[in-house]
Coordinates of C-alpha atoms in Angstrom, one line a residue:
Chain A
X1 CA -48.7 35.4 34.9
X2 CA -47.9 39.2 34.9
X3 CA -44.5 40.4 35.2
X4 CA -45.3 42.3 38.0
X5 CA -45.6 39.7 40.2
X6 CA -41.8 39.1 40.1
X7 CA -40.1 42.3 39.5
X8 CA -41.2 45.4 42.5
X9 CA -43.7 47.7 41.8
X10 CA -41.1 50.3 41.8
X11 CA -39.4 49.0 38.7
X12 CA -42.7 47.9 36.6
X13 CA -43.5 52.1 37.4
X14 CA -39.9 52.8 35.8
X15 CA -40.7 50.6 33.1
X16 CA -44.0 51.8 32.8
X17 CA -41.9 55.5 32.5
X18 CA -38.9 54.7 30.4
X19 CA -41.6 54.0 27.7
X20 CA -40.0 50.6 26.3
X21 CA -39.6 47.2 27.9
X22 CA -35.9 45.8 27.5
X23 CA -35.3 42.1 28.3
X24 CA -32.6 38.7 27.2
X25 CA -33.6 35.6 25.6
X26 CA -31.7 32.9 24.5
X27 CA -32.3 28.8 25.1
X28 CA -29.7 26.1 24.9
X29 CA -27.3 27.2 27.8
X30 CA -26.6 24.1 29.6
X31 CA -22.9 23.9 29.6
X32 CA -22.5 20.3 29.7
X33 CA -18.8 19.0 28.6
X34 CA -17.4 22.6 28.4
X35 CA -19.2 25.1 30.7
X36 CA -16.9 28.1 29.5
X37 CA -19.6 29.1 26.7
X38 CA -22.4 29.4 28.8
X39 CA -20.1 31.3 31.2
X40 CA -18.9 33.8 29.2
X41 CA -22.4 34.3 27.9
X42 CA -23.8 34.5 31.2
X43 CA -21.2 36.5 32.4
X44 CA -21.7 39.7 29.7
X45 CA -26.1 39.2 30.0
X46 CA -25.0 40.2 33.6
X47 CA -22.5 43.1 32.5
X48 CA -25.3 43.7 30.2
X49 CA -27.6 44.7 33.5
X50 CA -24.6 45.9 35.1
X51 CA -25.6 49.1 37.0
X52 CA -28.5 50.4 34.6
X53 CA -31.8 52.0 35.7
X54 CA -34.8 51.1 33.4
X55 CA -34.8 54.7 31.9
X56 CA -31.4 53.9 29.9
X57 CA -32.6 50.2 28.9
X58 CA -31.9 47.8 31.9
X59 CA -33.1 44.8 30.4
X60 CA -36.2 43.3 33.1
X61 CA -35.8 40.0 32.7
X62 CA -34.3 36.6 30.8
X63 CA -36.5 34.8 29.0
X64 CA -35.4 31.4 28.8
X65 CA -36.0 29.8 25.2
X66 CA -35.7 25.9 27.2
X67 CA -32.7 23.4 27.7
X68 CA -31.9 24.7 30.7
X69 CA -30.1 21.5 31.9
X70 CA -28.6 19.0 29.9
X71 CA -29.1 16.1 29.2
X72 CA -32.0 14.9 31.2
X73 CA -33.1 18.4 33.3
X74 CA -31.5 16.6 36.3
X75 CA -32.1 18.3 39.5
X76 CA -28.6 17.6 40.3
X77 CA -27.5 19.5 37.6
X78 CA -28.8 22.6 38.2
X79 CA -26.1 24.1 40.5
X80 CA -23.7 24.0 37.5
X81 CA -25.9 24.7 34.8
X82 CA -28.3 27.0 36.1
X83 CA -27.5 28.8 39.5
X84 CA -23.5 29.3 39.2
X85 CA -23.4 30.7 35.9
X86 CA -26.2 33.3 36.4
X87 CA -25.3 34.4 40.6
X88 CA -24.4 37.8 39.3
X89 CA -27.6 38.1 37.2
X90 CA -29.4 40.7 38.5
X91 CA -33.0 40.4 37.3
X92 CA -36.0 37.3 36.9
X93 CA -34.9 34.3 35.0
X94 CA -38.3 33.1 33.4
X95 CA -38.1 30.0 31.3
X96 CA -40.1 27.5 29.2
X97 CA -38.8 23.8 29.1
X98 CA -36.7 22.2 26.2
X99 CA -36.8 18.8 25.0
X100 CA -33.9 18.3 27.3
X101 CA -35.5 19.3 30.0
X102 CA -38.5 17.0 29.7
X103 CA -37.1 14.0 28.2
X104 CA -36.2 10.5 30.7
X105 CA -34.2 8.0 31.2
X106 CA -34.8 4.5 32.4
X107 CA -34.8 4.5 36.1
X108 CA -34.3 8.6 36.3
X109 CA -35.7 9.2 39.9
X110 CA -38.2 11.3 39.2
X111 CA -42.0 10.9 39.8
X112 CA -42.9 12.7 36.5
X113 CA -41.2 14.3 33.4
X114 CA -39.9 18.3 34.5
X115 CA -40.4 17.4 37.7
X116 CA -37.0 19.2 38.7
X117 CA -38.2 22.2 35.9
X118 CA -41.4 22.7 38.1
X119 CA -39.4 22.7 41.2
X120 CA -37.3 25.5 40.0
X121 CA -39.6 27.7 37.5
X122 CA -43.4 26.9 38.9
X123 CA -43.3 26.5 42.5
X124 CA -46.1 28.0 44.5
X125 CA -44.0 31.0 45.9
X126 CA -40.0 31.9 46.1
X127 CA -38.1 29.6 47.5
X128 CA -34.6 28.9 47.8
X129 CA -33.8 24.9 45.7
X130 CA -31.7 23.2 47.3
X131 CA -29.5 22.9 44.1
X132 CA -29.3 26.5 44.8
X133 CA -27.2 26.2 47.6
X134 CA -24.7 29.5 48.3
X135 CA -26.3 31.6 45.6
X136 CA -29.3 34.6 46.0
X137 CA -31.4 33.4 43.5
X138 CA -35.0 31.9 44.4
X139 CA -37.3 30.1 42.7
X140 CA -39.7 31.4 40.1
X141 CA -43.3 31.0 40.4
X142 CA -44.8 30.4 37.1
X143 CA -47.9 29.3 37.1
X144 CA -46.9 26.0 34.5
X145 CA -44.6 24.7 31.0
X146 CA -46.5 27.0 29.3
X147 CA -48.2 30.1 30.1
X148 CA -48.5 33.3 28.9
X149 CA -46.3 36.6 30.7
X150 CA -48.1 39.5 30.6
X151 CA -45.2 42.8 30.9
X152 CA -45.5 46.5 30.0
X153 CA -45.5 46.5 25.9
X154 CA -45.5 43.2 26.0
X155 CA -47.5 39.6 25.9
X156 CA -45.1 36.1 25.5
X157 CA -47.5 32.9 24.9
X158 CA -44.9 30.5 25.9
X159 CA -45.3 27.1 24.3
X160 CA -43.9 23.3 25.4
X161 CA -43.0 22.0 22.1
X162 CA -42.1 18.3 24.5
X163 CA -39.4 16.3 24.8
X164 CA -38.7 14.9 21.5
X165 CA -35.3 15.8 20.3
X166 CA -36.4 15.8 16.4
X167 CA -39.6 17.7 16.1
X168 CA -41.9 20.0 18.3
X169 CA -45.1 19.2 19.3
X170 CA -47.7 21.2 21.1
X171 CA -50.6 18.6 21.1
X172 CA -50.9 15.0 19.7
X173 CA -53.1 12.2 20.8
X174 CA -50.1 11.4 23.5
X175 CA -50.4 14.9 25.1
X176 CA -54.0 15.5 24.6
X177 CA -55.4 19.0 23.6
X178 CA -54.9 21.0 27.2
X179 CA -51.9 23.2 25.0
X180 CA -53.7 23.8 22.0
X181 CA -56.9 24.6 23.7
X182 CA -54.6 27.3 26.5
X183 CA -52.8 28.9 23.0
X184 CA -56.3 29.4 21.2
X185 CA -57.7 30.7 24.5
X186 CA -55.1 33.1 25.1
X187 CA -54.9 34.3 22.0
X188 CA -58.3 35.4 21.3
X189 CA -57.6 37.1 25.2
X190 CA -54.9 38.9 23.7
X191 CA -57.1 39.6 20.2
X192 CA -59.9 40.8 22.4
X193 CA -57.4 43.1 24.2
X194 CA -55.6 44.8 21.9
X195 CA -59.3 45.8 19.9
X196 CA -60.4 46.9 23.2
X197 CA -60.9 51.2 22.7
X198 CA -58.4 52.6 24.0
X199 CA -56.3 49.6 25.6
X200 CA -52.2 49.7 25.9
X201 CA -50.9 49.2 22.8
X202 CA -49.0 45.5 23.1
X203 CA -46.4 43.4 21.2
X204 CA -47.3 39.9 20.6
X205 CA -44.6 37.1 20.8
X206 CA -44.8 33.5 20.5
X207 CA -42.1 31.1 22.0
X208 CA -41.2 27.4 21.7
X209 CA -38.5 25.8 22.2
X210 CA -38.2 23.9 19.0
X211 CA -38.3 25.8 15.6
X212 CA -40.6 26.5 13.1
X213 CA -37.6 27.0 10.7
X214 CA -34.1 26.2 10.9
X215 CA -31.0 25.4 8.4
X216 CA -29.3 23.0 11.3
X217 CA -28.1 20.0 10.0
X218 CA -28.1 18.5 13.2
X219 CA -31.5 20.1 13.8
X220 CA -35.1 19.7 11.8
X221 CA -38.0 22.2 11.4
X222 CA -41.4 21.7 12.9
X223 CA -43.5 22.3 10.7
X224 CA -46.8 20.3 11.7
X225 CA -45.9 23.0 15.2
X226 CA -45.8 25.5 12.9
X227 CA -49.7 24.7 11.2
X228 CA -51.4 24.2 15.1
X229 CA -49.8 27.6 15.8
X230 CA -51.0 29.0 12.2
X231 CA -54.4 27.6 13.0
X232 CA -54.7 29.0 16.1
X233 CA -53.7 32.5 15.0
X234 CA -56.0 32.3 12.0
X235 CA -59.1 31.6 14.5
X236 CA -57.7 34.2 16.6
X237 CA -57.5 37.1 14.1
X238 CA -54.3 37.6 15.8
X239 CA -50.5 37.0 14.9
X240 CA -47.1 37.1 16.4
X241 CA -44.9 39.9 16.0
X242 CA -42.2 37.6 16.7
X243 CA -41.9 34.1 16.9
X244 CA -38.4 32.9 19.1
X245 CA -37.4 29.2 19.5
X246 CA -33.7 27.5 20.5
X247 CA -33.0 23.6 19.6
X248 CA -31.0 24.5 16.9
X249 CA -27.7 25.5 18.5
X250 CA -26.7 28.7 16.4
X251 CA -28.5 32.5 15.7
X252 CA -31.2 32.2 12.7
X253 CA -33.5 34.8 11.1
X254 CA -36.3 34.5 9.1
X255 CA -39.0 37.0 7.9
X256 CA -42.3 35.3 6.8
X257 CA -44.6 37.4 4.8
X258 CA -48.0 36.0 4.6
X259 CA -49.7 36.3 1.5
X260 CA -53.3 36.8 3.5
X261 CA -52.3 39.9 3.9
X262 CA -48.9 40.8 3.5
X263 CA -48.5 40.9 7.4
X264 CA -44.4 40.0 7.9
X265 CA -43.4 38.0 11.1
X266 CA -39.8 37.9 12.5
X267 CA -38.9 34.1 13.4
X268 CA -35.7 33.9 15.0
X269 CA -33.5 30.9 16.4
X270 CA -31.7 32.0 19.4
X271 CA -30.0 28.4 20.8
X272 CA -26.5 29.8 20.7
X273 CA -26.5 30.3 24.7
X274 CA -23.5 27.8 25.6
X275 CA -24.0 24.4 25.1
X276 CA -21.2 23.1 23.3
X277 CA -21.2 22.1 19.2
X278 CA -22.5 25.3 18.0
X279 CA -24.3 23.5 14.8
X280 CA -23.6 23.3 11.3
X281 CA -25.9 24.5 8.3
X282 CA -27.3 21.8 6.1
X283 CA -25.6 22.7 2.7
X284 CA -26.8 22.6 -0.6
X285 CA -25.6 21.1 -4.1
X286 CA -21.7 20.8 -4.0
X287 CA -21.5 21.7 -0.6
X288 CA -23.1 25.3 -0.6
X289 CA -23.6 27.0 2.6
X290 CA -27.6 28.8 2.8
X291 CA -27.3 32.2 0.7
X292 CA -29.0 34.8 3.4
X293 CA -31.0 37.0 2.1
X294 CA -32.8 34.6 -1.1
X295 CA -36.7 34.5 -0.9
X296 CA -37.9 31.0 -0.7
X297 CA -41.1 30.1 0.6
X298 CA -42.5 28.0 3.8
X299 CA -44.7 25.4 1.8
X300 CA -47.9 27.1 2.3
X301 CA -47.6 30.1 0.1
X302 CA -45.9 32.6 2.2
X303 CA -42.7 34.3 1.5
X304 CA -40.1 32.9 3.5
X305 CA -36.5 34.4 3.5
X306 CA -33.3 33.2 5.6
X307 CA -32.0 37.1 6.4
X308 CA -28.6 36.3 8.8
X309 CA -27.5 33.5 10.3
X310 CA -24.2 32.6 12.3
X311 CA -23.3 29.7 13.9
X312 CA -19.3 30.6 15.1
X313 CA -20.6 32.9 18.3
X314 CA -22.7 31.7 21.2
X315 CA -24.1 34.9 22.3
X316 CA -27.9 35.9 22.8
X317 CA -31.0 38.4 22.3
X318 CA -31.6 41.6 23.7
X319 CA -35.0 42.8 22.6
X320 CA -36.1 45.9 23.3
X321 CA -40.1 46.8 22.9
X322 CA -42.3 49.9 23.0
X323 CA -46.0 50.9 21.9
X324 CA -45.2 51.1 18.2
X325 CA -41.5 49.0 17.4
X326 CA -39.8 45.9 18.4
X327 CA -36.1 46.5 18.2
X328 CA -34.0 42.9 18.3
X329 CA -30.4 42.5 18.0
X330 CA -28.4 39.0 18.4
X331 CA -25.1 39.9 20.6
X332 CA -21.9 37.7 20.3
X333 CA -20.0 37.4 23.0
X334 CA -16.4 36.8 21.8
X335 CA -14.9 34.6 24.5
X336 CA -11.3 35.9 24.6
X337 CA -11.9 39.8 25.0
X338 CA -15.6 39.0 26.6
X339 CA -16.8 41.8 24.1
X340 CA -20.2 41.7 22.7
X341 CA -20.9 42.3 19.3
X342 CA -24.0 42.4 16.7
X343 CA -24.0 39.7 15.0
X344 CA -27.7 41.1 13.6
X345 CA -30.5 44.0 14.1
X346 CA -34.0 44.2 12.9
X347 CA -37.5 46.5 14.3
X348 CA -40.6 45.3 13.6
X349 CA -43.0 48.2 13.1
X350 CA -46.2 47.0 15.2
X351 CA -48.4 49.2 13.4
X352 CA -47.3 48.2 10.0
X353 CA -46.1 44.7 10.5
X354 CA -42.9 45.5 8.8
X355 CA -39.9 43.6 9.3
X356 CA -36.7 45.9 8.6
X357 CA -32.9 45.4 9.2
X358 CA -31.1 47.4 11.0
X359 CA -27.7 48.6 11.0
X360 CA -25.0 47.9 13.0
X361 CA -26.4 48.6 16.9
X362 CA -24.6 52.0 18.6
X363 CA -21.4 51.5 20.4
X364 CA -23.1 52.7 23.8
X365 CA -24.9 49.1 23.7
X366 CA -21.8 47.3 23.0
X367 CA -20.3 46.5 26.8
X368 CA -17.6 44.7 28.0
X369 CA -18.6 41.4 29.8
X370 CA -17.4 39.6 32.9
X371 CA -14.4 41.8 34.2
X372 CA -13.0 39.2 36.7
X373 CA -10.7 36.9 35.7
X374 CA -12.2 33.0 36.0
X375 CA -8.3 32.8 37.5
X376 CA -8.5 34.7 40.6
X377 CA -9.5 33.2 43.6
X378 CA -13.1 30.7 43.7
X379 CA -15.1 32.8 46.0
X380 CA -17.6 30.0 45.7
X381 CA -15.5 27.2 46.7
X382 CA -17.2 26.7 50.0
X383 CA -20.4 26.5 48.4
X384 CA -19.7 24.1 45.7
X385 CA -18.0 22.0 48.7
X386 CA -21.2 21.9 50.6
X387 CA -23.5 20.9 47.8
X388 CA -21.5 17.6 47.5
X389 CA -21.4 16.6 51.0
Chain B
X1 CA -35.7 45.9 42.4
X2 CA -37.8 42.4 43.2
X3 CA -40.9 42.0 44.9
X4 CA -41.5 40.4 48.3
X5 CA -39.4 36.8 48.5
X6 CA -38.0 36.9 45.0
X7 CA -33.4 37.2 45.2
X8 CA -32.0 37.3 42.2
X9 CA -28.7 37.9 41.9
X10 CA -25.4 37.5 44.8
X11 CA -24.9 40.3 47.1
X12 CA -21.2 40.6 45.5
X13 CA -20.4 39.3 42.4
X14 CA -17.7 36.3 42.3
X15 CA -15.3 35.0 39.5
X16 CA -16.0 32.2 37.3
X17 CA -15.4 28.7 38.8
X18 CA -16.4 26.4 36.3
X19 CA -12.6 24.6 36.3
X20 CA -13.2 23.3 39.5
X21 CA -16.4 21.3 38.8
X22 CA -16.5 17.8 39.6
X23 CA -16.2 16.2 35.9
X24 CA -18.9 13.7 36.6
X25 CA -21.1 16.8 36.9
X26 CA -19.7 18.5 34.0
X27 CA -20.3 15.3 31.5
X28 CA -23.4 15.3 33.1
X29 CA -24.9 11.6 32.6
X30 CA -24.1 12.2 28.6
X31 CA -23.6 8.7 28.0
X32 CA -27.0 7.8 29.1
X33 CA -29.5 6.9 26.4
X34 CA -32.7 8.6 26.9
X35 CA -36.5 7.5 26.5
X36 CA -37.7 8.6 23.4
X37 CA -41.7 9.8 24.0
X38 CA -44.3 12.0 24.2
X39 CA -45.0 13.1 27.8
X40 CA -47.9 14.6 29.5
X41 CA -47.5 18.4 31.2
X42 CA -47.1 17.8 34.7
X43 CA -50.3 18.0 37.0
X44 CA -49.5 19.7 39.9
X45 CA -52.0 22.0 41.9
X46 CA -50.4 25.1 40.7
X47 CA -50.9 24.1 37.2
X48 CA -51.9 27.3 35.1
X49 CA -53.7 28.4 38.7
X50 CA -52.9 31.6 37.9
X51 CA -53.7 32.2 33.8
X52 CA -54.0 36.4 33.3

């Protein structure tokens, strides 16, 4: 789908102007058992938008890394977990499904598995849900689980990694090849694109919900994921930029450098967007927390090297893209002052395929988030009474 | 800002109100055991109708 279908032609053109494409991602926001995390990030991604014009970095749009709505996806659900905590988010919400947004339980009353993500993310033109009850926001009209989002600067293959809650999978014998065949496809599309004589420069990011990489020890890595992607890029002649994925509920980063050609790919883990039990990493010998910043490999040859983590701030991603850079910073939002700050900052040169850290983001970025008190009066009372009649 | 039938956000924004959710929503079936599987990608007509 192209972004422009969502967003008015108006504000593509200002994109299109401003030079750079700004949006959020983060997955993992369901705020099951304690919905003040996914609140208060919710909350600043909307002071984020606040009152910007695309010139000074409005971000466009949310990209939603999947676990929307714990622990089932339930249609139900989706007032509290989806619509409330983003009514004063001023922009597109797209999304591509987590594990807990696909996965069943006996008797759930539901003809088929996402059947309640499809009804909010992929129906045939914006509606208003029914979950959605007292709030703006309509439904978004993407065209499936997994489907590539064509913006200015910009190309996202989003991926269903399914609804197993240990390791991603893209195509087995259970799902059949339909993914794997759509990635390959729509990557030699965007190969063929970006050799095209004089065509728009574009960055090229890959999502999934589950990680290729990840230090969680309540979370694994995917790596059999990780060689269908590999493969597919290899065929391709084409690689990601950046490769973003949730699951693991905390902020990682990795850079891979691949020893084909030295090429370096950012993979980050962004699943630090409210849902409760921010996770632990698995610890070494004697108890040892992951050392950042130690070159290890991926068990295939290629350079792999933890740069930052942190799992003690839900927060989430601003990204920021134009023709040549990708600029990505990880915002915490501390909960008391509902302050964002960096919690890390890297560009990847796009002509160079050069990961780089960056310092600490300018002050001008850092802005204050929700400024009304969850204490005053419940202005959607009356809508919250309705849904339960 | 959004094209033809797309809202996004409230006219006027409104304070937090996550303290007054029914607790049965906010625990959210977590005592439920779930299916582990595989499952197919829904097929509905609009499925990838629209690939760019």
């Amino acid at each position: 789908m192209a972004l422009s279908d969502v967003p008015s032609s108006e504000s593509i053109q200002a994109i299109q102007n401003a030079g750079k494409i700004v949006f959020h991602s983060v997955g993992d926001t369901g705020g099951v058992k304690e919905p003040s995390h996914q609140f208060a990030v919710a909350d600043a991604m909307s002071a984020d938008i606040g009152t910007e014009v695309f010139a000074n970095g409005r971000p466009a749009f949310f990209y939603h890394l999947g676990d929307v709505v714990y622990y089932f996806g339930q249609e139900r659900y989706y007032y509290d977990q989806f619509y409330d905590p983003y009514r004063d988010y001023q922009g597109p919400i797209l999304a591509i499904p987590g594990n807990h947004d696909g996965v069943l339980f006996k008797g759930e009353p539901v003809k088929y598995s996402l059947e309640p993500f499809f009804n909010n993310f992929c129906s045939n033109a914006p509606t208003k849900d029914p979950s959605a009850i007292g709030f703006a926001r309509t439904t978004m009209t993407q065209p499936g689980a997994y489907f590539t989002l064509n913006a200015p600067f910009l190309k996202i293959v989003g991926l269903y990694s399914n609804a197993a809650e240990a390791t991603g999978v893209i195509s087995d014998p259970n799902t059949g090849p339909a993914q794997l065949t759509f990635l390959e496809s729509h990557l030699a599309a965007a190969a063929a694109q970006r050799a095209q004589k004089g065509a728009a420069p574009f960055a090229l990011i890959i999502a999934t919900h589950h990680p290729p990489f990840t230090i969680s020890k309540s979370h694994f890595p995917s790596p059999d994921m990780l060689a269908q992607i590999d493969q597919a890029c290899t065929t391709a002649k084409i690689w990601p930029d950046i490769m973003l994925s949730g699951n693991a509920h905390l902020y990682e980063r990795y850079t891979r450098t691949m020893k084909a050609d030295g090429r370096q790919i950012a993979y980050v883990v962004a699943g630090n967007g409210g849902y409760l039990n921010l996770s632990a990493p698995r610890t070494g010998k004697n108890g040892v927390n992951p050392q950042p910043g130690i070159p290890g490999n991926d068990g295939k040859g290629n350079q792999l090297t933890l740069n930052v983590y942190n799992n003690t701030m839900y927060g989430f991603l601003l990204l920021t893209v134009d023709k040549s850079s990708i600029l990505c910073e990880s915002l915490g939002v501390d909960e008391t002052t509902n302050k964002t700050t960096s919690l890390d900052a890297f560009t990847v040169d796009l002509t160079k395929n050069v990961v780089a850290t960056k310092g600490a983001i300018e002050a001008s970025r850092t802005r204050t988030g929700d400024v009304i008190s969850p204490k005053s009066p419940k202005a959607s009372k009356t809508a919250k009474a309705k849904k339960k009649k | 800002m959004a094209s033809p039938g797309f809202t996004f956000a409230n006219p006027q924004p409104s304070p937090d109100n996550y303290n007054e959710f029914d607790p049965k929503d906010v625990f959210a079936d977590s005592g439920v055991t779930e299916i582990q599987a595989m499952r197919p990608f829904p097929n509905r007509g609009r499925r990838h109708r629209s690939w760019r």
